[in-house]
PDB file of C-alpha atoms and ligand atoms in Angstrom:
ATOM      1  CA  MET A   1     -33.463  52.537-258.231  1.00 98.00           C
ATOM      2  CA  ILE A   2     -31.971  55.505-260.051  1.00 98.00           C
ATOM      3  CA  LEU A   3     -30.428  54.617-263.499  1.00 98.00           C
ATOM      4  CA  MET A   4     -28.689  56.868-266.036  1.00 98.00           C
ATOM      5  CA  ASP A   5     -31.938  57.137-267.917  1.00 98.00           C
ATOM      6  CA  ASN A   6     -33.386  59.013-264.875  1.00 98.00           C
ATOM      7  CA  VAL A   7     -30.695  61.581-264.990  1.00 99.00           C
ATOM      8  CA  ILE A   8     -31.638  64.656-267.035  1.00 99.00           C
ATOM      9  CA  ARG A   9     -29.055  66.332-269.261  1.00 98.00           C
ATOM     10  CA  GLU A  10     -28.042  69.918-269.986  1.00 98.00           C
ATOM     11  CA  GLY A  11     -30.714  71.696-271.914  1.00 98.00           C
ATOM     12  CA  HIS A  12     -33.391  70.558-269.481  1.00 98.00           C
ATOM     13  CA  PRO A  13     -34.932  73.553-267.725  1.00 98.00           C
ATOM     14  CA  THR A  14     -34.883  71.869-264.299  1.00 99.00           C
ATOM     15  CA  LEU A  15     -31.122  72.053-264.291  1.00 99.00           C
ATOM     16  CA  ARG A  16     -31.438  75.852-264.600  1.00 98.00           C
ATOM     17  CA  ALA A  17     -34.150  76.353-261.919  1.00 99.00           C
ATOM     18  CA  ARG A  18     -33.720  77.413-258.238  1.00 99.00           C
ATOM     19  CA  ALA A  19     -34.812  74.323-256.354  1.00 99.00           C
ATOM     20  CA  LYS A  20     -37.344  74.515-253.609  1.00 98.00           C
ATOM     21  CA  GLU A  21     -36.557  74.130-249.851  1.00 98.00           C
ATOM     22  CA  LEU A  22     -37.909  71.057-248.074  1.00 98.00           C
ATOM     23  CA  THR A  23     -39.992  71.201-244.865  1.00 98.00           C
ATOM     24  CA  PHE A  24     -39.737  68.944-241.881  1.00 98.00           C
ATOM     25  CA  PRO A  25     -40.634  66.262-241.062  1.00 98.00           C
ATOM     26  CA  LEU A  26     -39.852  65.059-244.559  1.00 98.00           C
ATOM     27  CA  SER A  27     -42.480  63.266-246.504  1.00 98.00           C
ATOM     28  CA  LYS A  28     -42.022  59.544-247.230  1.00 98.00           C
ATOM     29  CA  GLU A  29     -41.269  60.519-250.777  1.00 98.00           C
ATOM     30  CA  ASP A  30     -38.636  63.052-249.969  1.00 98.00           C
ATOM     31  CA  LYS A  31     -36.909  60.584-247.512  1.00 98.00           C
ATOM     32  CA  GLN A  32     -36.939  57.931-250.180  1.00 99.00           C
ATOM     33  CA  LEU A  33     -35.492  60.363-252.741  1.00 99.00           C
ATOM     34  CA  GLY A  34     -32.535  61.113-250.349  1.00 99.00           C
ATOM     35  CA  GLN A  35     -31.982  57.353-249.939  1.00 98.00           C
ATOM     36  CA  ASP A  36     -32.217  56.748-253.614  1.00 99.00           C
ATOM     37  CA  LEU A  37     -29.645  59.448-254.394  1.00 99.00           C
ATOM     38  CA  MET A  38     -27.228  57.790-251.942  1.00 98.00           C
ATOM     39  CA  GLU A  39     -27.946  54.290-253.280  1.00 98.00           C
ATOM     40  CA  PHE A  40     -27.110  55.537-256.864  1.00 98.00           C
ATOM     41  CA  LEU A  41     -23.652  56.795-255.704  1.00 98.00           C
ATOM     42  CA  ILE A  42     -22.877  53.590-253.915  1.00 98.00           C
ATOM     43  CA  ASN A  43     -23.954  51.448-256.885  1.00 98.00           C
ATOM     44  CA  SER A  44     -22.057  53.713-259.296  1.00 98.00           C
ATOM     45  CA  GLN A  45     -18.831  53.201-257.394  1.00 98.00           C
ATOM     46  CA  ASP A  46     -19.287  49.329-257.156  1.00 98.00           C
ATOM     47  CA  PRO A  47     -17.431  47.833-260.127  1.00 98.00           C
ATOM     48  CA  GLU A  48     -19.993  45.007-260.616  1.00 98.00           C
ATOM     49  CA  LEU A  49     -23.135  47.105-260.234  1.00 98.00           C
ATOM     50  CA  SER A  50     -21.921  50.083-262.261  1.00 98.00           C
ATOM     51  CA  GLU A  51     -21.050  47.630-265.221  1.00 98.00           C
ATOM     52  CA  LYS A  52     -24.343  45.727-264.795  1.00 98.00           C
ATOM     53  CA  TYR A  53     -26.505  48.916-264.898  1.00 98.00           C
ATOM     54  CA  ASP A  54     -24.237  50.920-267.049  1.00 98.00           C
ATOM     55  CA  LEU A  55     -23.756  53.693-264.456  1.00 98.00           C
ATOM     56  CA  ARG A  56     -21.372  56.559-264.720  1.00 98.00           C
ATOM     57  CA  SER A  57     -19.396  56.800-261.485  1.00 98.00           C
ATOM     58  CA  GLY A  58     -20.285  59.617-259.220  1.00 98.00           C
ATOM     59  CA  ILE A  59     -19.265  61.024-255.875  1.00 98.00           C
ATOM     60  CA  GLY A  60     -22.157  63.378-255.710  1.00 98.00           C
ATOM     61  CA  ILE A  61     -25.709  63.763-257.119  1.00 99.00           C
ATOM     62  CA  ALA A  62     -28.342  66.405-256.637  1.00 99.00           C
ATOM     63  CA  ALA A  63     -32.078  65.971-256.685  1.00 99.00           C
ATOM     64  CA  PRO A  64     -32.584  68.338-259.728  1.00 99.00           C
ATOM     65  CA  GLN A  65     -30.455  65.971-261.808  1.00 99.00           C
ATOM     66  CA  VAL A  66     -33.218  63.426-261.453  1.00 99.00           C
ATOM     67  CA  ASN A  67     -35.790  66.079-262.333  1.00 99.00           C
ATOM     68  CA  GLU A  68     -36.821  66.767-258.694  1.00 99.00           C
ATOM     69  CA  SER A  69     -36.482  70.361-258.076  1.00 99.00           C
ATOM     70  CA  LYS A  70     -35.725  70.128-254.339  1.00 99.00           C
ATOM     71  CA  ARG A  71     -32.875  71.253-252.078  1.00 99.00           C
ATOM     72  CA  ILE A  72     -31.397  67.885-251.270  1.00 99.00           C
ATOM     73  CA  PHE A  73     -28.208  66.101-252.558  1.00 99.00           C
ATOM     74  CA  ALA A  74     -26.050  63.126-251.632  1.00 99.00           C
ATOM     75  CA  LEU A  75     -22.256  62.951-251.324  1.00 98.00           C
ATOM     76  CA  HIS A  76     -20.278  59.668-251.145  1.00 98.00           C
ATOM     77  CA  LEU A  77     -16.392  59.789-250.971  1.00 97.00           C
ATOM     78  CA  PRO A  78     -15.673  56.699-248.830  1.00 94.00           C
ATOM     79  CA  ASP A  79     -11.924  56.627-248.993  1.00 84.00           C
ATOM     80  CA  ASP A  80     -10.840  60.292-249.365  1.00 74.00           C
ATOM     81  CA  SER A  81      -7.360  60.251-247.620  1.00 74.00           C
ATOM     82  CA  ASP A  82      -8.630  58.441-244.516  1.00 80.00           C
ATOM     83  CA  ASN A  83     -11.338  61.051-244.101  1.00 88.00           C
ATOM     84  CA  PRO A  84     -14.405  59.415-245.466  1.00 94.00           C
ATOM     85  CA  LEU A  85     -17.406  61.472-246.326  1.00 97.00           C
ATOM     86  CA  SER A  86     -20.899  60.237-246.938  1.00 98.00           C
ATOM     87  CA  PHE A  87     -24.168  61.977-246.230  1.00 98.00           C
ATOM     88  CA  VAL A  88     -27.437  63.230-247.569  1.00 99.00           C
ATOM     89  CA  ALA A  89     -27.877  67.014-247.100  1.00 99.00           C
ATOM     90  CA  VAL A  90     -31.272  68.708-246.997  1.00 99.00           C
ATOM     91  CA  ASN A  91     -31.566  72.597-247.339  1.00 99.00           C
ATOM     92  CA  PRO A  92     -27.748  72.852-247.368  1.00 99.00           C
ATOM     93  CA  LYS A  93     -25.850  76.152-247.247  1.00 99.00           C
ATOM     94  CA  ILE A  94     -22.393  77.648-246.964  1.00 99.00           C
ATOM     95  CA  VAL A  95     -22.160  79.781-243.825  1.00 98.00           C
ATOM     96  CA  SER A  96     -18.546  80.894-244.406  1.00 98.00           C
ATOM     97  CA  HIS A  97     -15.695  80.259-246.780  1.00 98.00           C
ATOM     98  CA  SER A  98     -11.991  81.018-247.189  1.00 98.00           C
ATOM     99  CA  VAL A  99     -10.695  83.723-249.476  1.00 98.00           C
ATOM    100  CA  GLU A 100      -8.255  81.165-250.865  1.00 98.00           C
ATOM    101  CA  LYS A 101      -9.584  79.316-253.959  1.00 98.00           C
ATOM    102  CA  THR A 102      -8.991  75.800-255.235  1.00 98.00           C
ATOM    103  CA  TYR A 103      -9.693  73.772-258.386  1.00 98.00           C
ATOM    104  CA  LEU A 104      -9.121  70.376-259.844  1.00 98.00           C
ATOM    105  CA  THR A 105      -6.207  70.464-262.317  1.00 98.00           C
ATOM    106  CA  ASN A 106      -8.091  67.990-264.515  1.00 98.00           C
ATOM    107  CA  GLY A 107     -11.349  70.000-264.374  1.00 98.00           C
ATOM    108  CA  GLU A 108     -14.839  68.903-263.474  1.00 98.00           C
ATOM    109  CA  GLY A 109     -17.293  66.609-265.034  1.00 98.00           C
ATOM    110  CA  CYS A 110     -21.024  66.225-264.483  1.00 98.00           C
ATOM    111  CA  LEU A 111     -23.421  63.362-264.714  1.00 98.00           C
ATOM    112  CA  SER A 112     -25.814  65.719-266.614  1.00 98.00           C
ATOM    113  CA  VAL A 113     -23.183  66.669-269.126  1.00 98.00           C
ATOM    114  CA  ASP A 114     -22.326  64.149-271.896  1.00 98.00           C
ATOM    115  CA  ARG A 115     -19.277  65.908-273.070  1.00 98.00           C
ATOM    116  CA  ASN A 116     -15.848  66.903-271.778  1.00 97.00           C
ATOM    117  CA  VAL A 117     -15.659  70.610-270.829  1.00 98.00           C
ATOM    118  CA  ASP A 118     -12.028  71.639-270.361  1.00 97.00           C
ATOM    119  CA  GLY A 119     -10.951  74.321-267.984  1.00 98.00           C
ATOM    120  CA  PHE A 120     -10.353  75.256-264.312  1.00 98.00           C
ATOM    121  CA  VAL A 121     -13.389  75.628-262.073  1.00 98.00           C
ATOM    122  CA  PRO A 122     -12.561  77.964-259.326  1.00 98.00           C
ATOM    123  CA  ARG A 123     -14.041  76.990-255.882  1.00 98.00           C
ATOM    124  CA  HIS A 124     -13.614  78.209-252.325  1.00 98.00           C
ATOM    125  CA  ALA A 125     -10.718  76.150-250.940  1.00 98.00           C
ATOM    126  CA  ARG A 126     -12.379  75.783-247.456  1.00 98.00           C
ATOM    127  CA  ILE A 127     -16.083  76.110-246.466  1.00 98.00           C
ATOM    128  CA  THR A 128     -18.141  75.868-243.312  1.00 99.00           C
ATOM    129  CA  VAL A 129     -21.466  74.237-244.176  1.00 99.00           C
ATOM    130  CA  LYS A 130     -24.854  73.630-242.484  1.00 99.00           C
ATOM    131  CA  PHE A 131     -27.547  71.246-243.608  1.00 99.00           C
ATOM    132  CA  PHE A 132     -30.199  68.898-242.180  1.00 99.00           C
ATOM    133  CA  THR A 133     -30.155  65.134-242.326  1.00 98.00           C
ATOM    134  CA  LEU A 134     -33.153  63.100-243.476  1.00 98.00           C
ATOM    135  CA  ASP A 135     -34.237  62.895-239.750  1.00 98.00           C
ATOM    136  CA  GLY A 136     -34.247  66.669-239.440  1.00 98.00           C
ATOM    137  CA  GLU A 137     -31.015  66.950-237.352  1.00 98.00           C
ATOM    138  CA  GLU A 138     -29.034  70.071-238.139  1.00 98.00           C
ATOM    139  CA  LYS A 139     -25.303  69.568-238.946  1.00 98.00           C
ATOM    140  CA  LYS A 140     -22.425  71.967-239.154  1.00 98.00           C
ATOM    141  CA  MET A 141     -19.099  70.933-240.604  1.00 98.00           C
ATOM    142  CA  ARG A 142     -15.903  72.284-242.203  1.00 98.00           C
ATOM    143  CA  LEU A 143     -14.806  70.881-245.547  1.00 98.00           C
ATOM    144  CA  LYS A 144     -11.645  71.309-247.561  1.00 97.00           C
ATOM    145  CA  GLY A 145      -9.999  69.876-250.629  1.00 96.00           C
ATOM    146  CA  LEU A 146     -12.135  67.590-253.021  1.00 97.00           C
ATOM    147  CA  GLN A 147     -14.918  67.458-250.365  1.00 97.00           C
ATOM    148  CA  ALA A 148     -15.235  71.194-250.447  1.00 98.00           C
ATOM    149  CA  ILE A 149     -15.259  71.225-254.329  1.00 98.00           C
ATOM    150  CA  LEU A 150     -17.845  68.408-254.278  1.00 98.00           C
ATOM    151  CA  PHE A 151     -20.181  70.179-251.880  1.00 98.00           C
ATOM    152  CA  GLN A 152     -20.062  73.428-254.010  1.00 99.00           C
ATOM    153  CA  HIS A 153     -20.622  71.523-257.175  1.00 99.00           C
ATOM    154  CA  GLU A 154     -23.830  69.940-255.739  1.00 99.00           C
ATOM    155  CA  LEU A 155     -25.000  73.168-254.144  1.00 99.00           C
ATOM    156  CA  ASP A 156     -24.647  74.847-257.490  1.00 99.00           C
ATOM    157  CA  HIS A 157     -27.132  72.288-258.902  1.00 99.00           C
ATOM    158  CA  LEU A 158     -29.744  73.483-256.461  1.00 99.00           C
ATOM    159  CA  ASN A 159     -29.231  77.044-257.660  1.00 99.00           C
ATOM    160  CA  GLY A 160     -29.431  76.215-261.385  1.00 99.00           C
ATOM    161  CA  VAL A 161     -25.693  76.667-261.788  1.00 99.00           C
ATOM    162  CA  MET A 162     -23.498  74.362-263.958  1.00 99.00           C
ATOM    163  CA  PHE A 163     -19.784  73.799-263.353  1.00 98.00           C
ATOM    164  CA  TYR A 164     -18.810  75.421-266.749  1.00 98.00           C
ATOM    165  CA  ASP A 165     -20.471  78.640-265.786  1.00 98.00           C
ATOM    166  CA  HIS A 166     -17.391  79.212-263.667  1.00 98.00           C
ATOM    167  CA  ILE A 167     -14.757  78.607-266.293  1.00 98.00           C
ATOM    168  CA  ASN A 168     -13.041  81.565-267.752  1.00 98.00           C
ATOM    169  CA  GLU A 169     -14.463  81.942-271.259  1.00 96.00           C
ATOM    170  CA  SER A 170     -11.546  83.653-273.050  1.00 97.00           C
ATOM    171  CA  ASN A 171      -8.894  81.249-271.367  1.00 98.00           C
ATOM    172  CA  PRO A 172     -10.348  78.218-269.669  1.00 98.00           C
ATOM    173  CA  PHE A 173      -6.934  77.451-268.065  1.00 98.00           C
ATOM    174  CA  ALA A 174      -6.198  81.018-266.880  1.00 98.00           C
ATOM    175  CA  GLU A 175      -4.287  81.150-263.607  1.00 97.00           C
ATOM    176  CA  VAL A 176      -6.698  81.220-260.657  1.00 98.00           C
ATOM    177  CA  PRO A 177      -5.355  83.888-258.308  1.00 97.00           C
ATOM    178  CA  ASN A 178      -4.752  82.942-254.619  1.00 98.00           C
ATOM    179  CA  SER A 179      -5.524  79.233-255.134  1.00 98.00           C
ATOM    180  CA  GLN A 180      -4.173  75.768-253.973  1.00 97.00           C
ATOM    181  CA  PRO A 181      -4.797  73.404-257.019  1.00 98.00           C
ATOM    182  CA  ILE A 182      -5.864  69.839-256.414  1.00 97.00           C
ATOM    183  CA  VAL A 183      -4.130  67.299-258.627  1.00 96.00           C
ATOM    184  CA  ASN A 184      -6.462  64.425-259.203  1.00 87.00           C
ATOM    185  CA  ASN A 185      -6.503  61.300-261.508  1.00 73.00           C
TER     186      ASN A 185
HETATM  187  C1  NB4 B   1     -19.559  65.547-259.333  1.00 96.89           C
HETATM  188  C2  NB4 B   1     -18.010  65.898-259.183  1.00 96.89           C
HETATM  189  C3  NB4 B   1     -17.417  66.543-260.352  1.00 96.89           C
HETATM  190  C4  NB4 B   1     -16.178  67.281-259.884  1.00 96.89           C
HETATM  191  C5  NB4 B   1     -13.836  64.140-259.102  1.00 96.89           C
HETATM  192  C6  NB4 B   1     -14.554  62.809-259.410  1.00 96.89           C
HETATM  193  C7  NB4 B   1     -16.330  61.743-260.312  1.00 96.89           C
HETATM  194  C8  NB4 B   1     -19.131  63.250-260.237  1.00 96.89           C
HETATM  195  C9  NB4 B   1     -19.858  64.589-260.397  1.00 96.89           C
HETATM  196  C10 NB4 B   1     -16.430  67.641-258.452  1.00 96.89           C
HETATM  197  C11 NB4 B   1     -17.797  66.930-258.062  1.00 96.89           C
HETATM  198  C12 NB4 B   1     -21.354  64.117-260.393  1.00 96.89           C
HETATM  199  C13 NB4 B   1     -23.026  65.642-259.455  1.00 96.89           C
HETATM  200  C14 NB4 B   1     -15.920  60.562-259.905  1.00 96.89           C
HETATM  201  C15 NB4 B   1     -14.643  60.497-259.192  1.00 96.89           C
HETATM  202  C16 NB4 B   1     -13.086  59.372-257.505  1.00 96.89           C
HETATM  203  C17 NB4 B   1     -13.441  58.412-256.388  1.00 96.89           C
HETATM  204  C18 NB4 B   1     -14.009  56.177-255.855  1.00 96.89           C
HETATM  205  C19 NB4 B   1     -14.239  54.772-256.453  1.00 96.89           C
HETATM  206  C20 NB4 B   1     -14.945  55.722-258.543  1.00 96.89           C
HETATM  207  C21 NB4 B   1     -14.771  57.066-258.015  1.00 96.89           C
HETATM  208  C22 NB4 B   1     -14.389  58.023-259.122  1.00 96.89           C
HETATM  209  F1  NB4 B   1     -16.575  59.435-260.080  1.00 96.89           F
HETATM  210  N1  NB4 B   1     -15.680  62.854-260.072  1.00 96.89           N
HETATM  211  N2  NB4 B   1     -17.496  61.727-261.023  1.00 96.89           N
HETATM  212  N3  NB4 B   1     -18.251  62.788-261.247  1.00 96.89           N
HETATM  213  N4  NB4 B   1     -22.251  65.294-260.579  1.00 96.89           N
HETATM  214  N5  NB4 B   1     -13.940  61.702-258.909  1.00 96.89           N
HETATM  215  N6  NB4 B   1     -14.101  59.391-258.613  1.00 96.89           N
HETATM  216  N7  NB4 B   1     -13.672  57.078-257.029  1.00 96.89           N
HETATM  217  O1  NB4 B   1     -19.288  62.658-259.282  1.00 96.89           O
HETATM  218  O2  NB4 B   1     -22.598  65.669-261.832  1.00 96.89           O
HETATM  219  O3  NB4 B   1     -23.674  66.867-259.683  1.00 96.89           O
HETATM  220  O4  NB4 B   1     -15.311  54.866-257.382  1.00 96.89           O
HETATM  221 NI1   NI B   2     -23.045  67.762-261.574  1.00 96.89          NI
END
């Protein structure tokens, strides 16, 4: 079971590495890793279990965050405007994206960052993605809104990119041209 002690924090070199692609069929260990990432998200969103195990609540987590430099992550947004999202993605990629941008008006956080970093994180508003399931089935889907932001945040982790790398250094709240902000919290 993944606990916060298993989550590496900024400064750890694994968070800045490009993670390795997985090959199919997945090893038992890699399948287990995918299941463990999803289990962490479910536990972290359960009021009793998150309290019991002192978990920070998450809607996504990527393998490099548990010091496994592999191209796999889990997303779990069960009640996102009657459009639930929950899957483990292996070797994920963005095949196309909108020109329009989006961002969370309250900014982003990260399980690997123990501080608040203010500022807008510009993301593609809509993306078409491809990935493989743990069983090696290829999926293609279109994501928008928070789901699109979440996928891009996790894909960044596989490429050694942190959310604050995208924040305008001189003005963290600078207007994001051609964007549709998402008001959260
Ligand atoms: C990834 C997200 C940061 C911004 C927006 C939000 C939460 C994370 C990080 C975009 C992606 C983790 C992975 C939340 C959260 C809303 C839904 C359902 C019920 C509580 C939960 C709280 F927990 N970010 N945490 N941060 N990351 N919304 N929600 N709610 O997930 O570092 O790389 O349970
Ligand atoms: Ni993160």
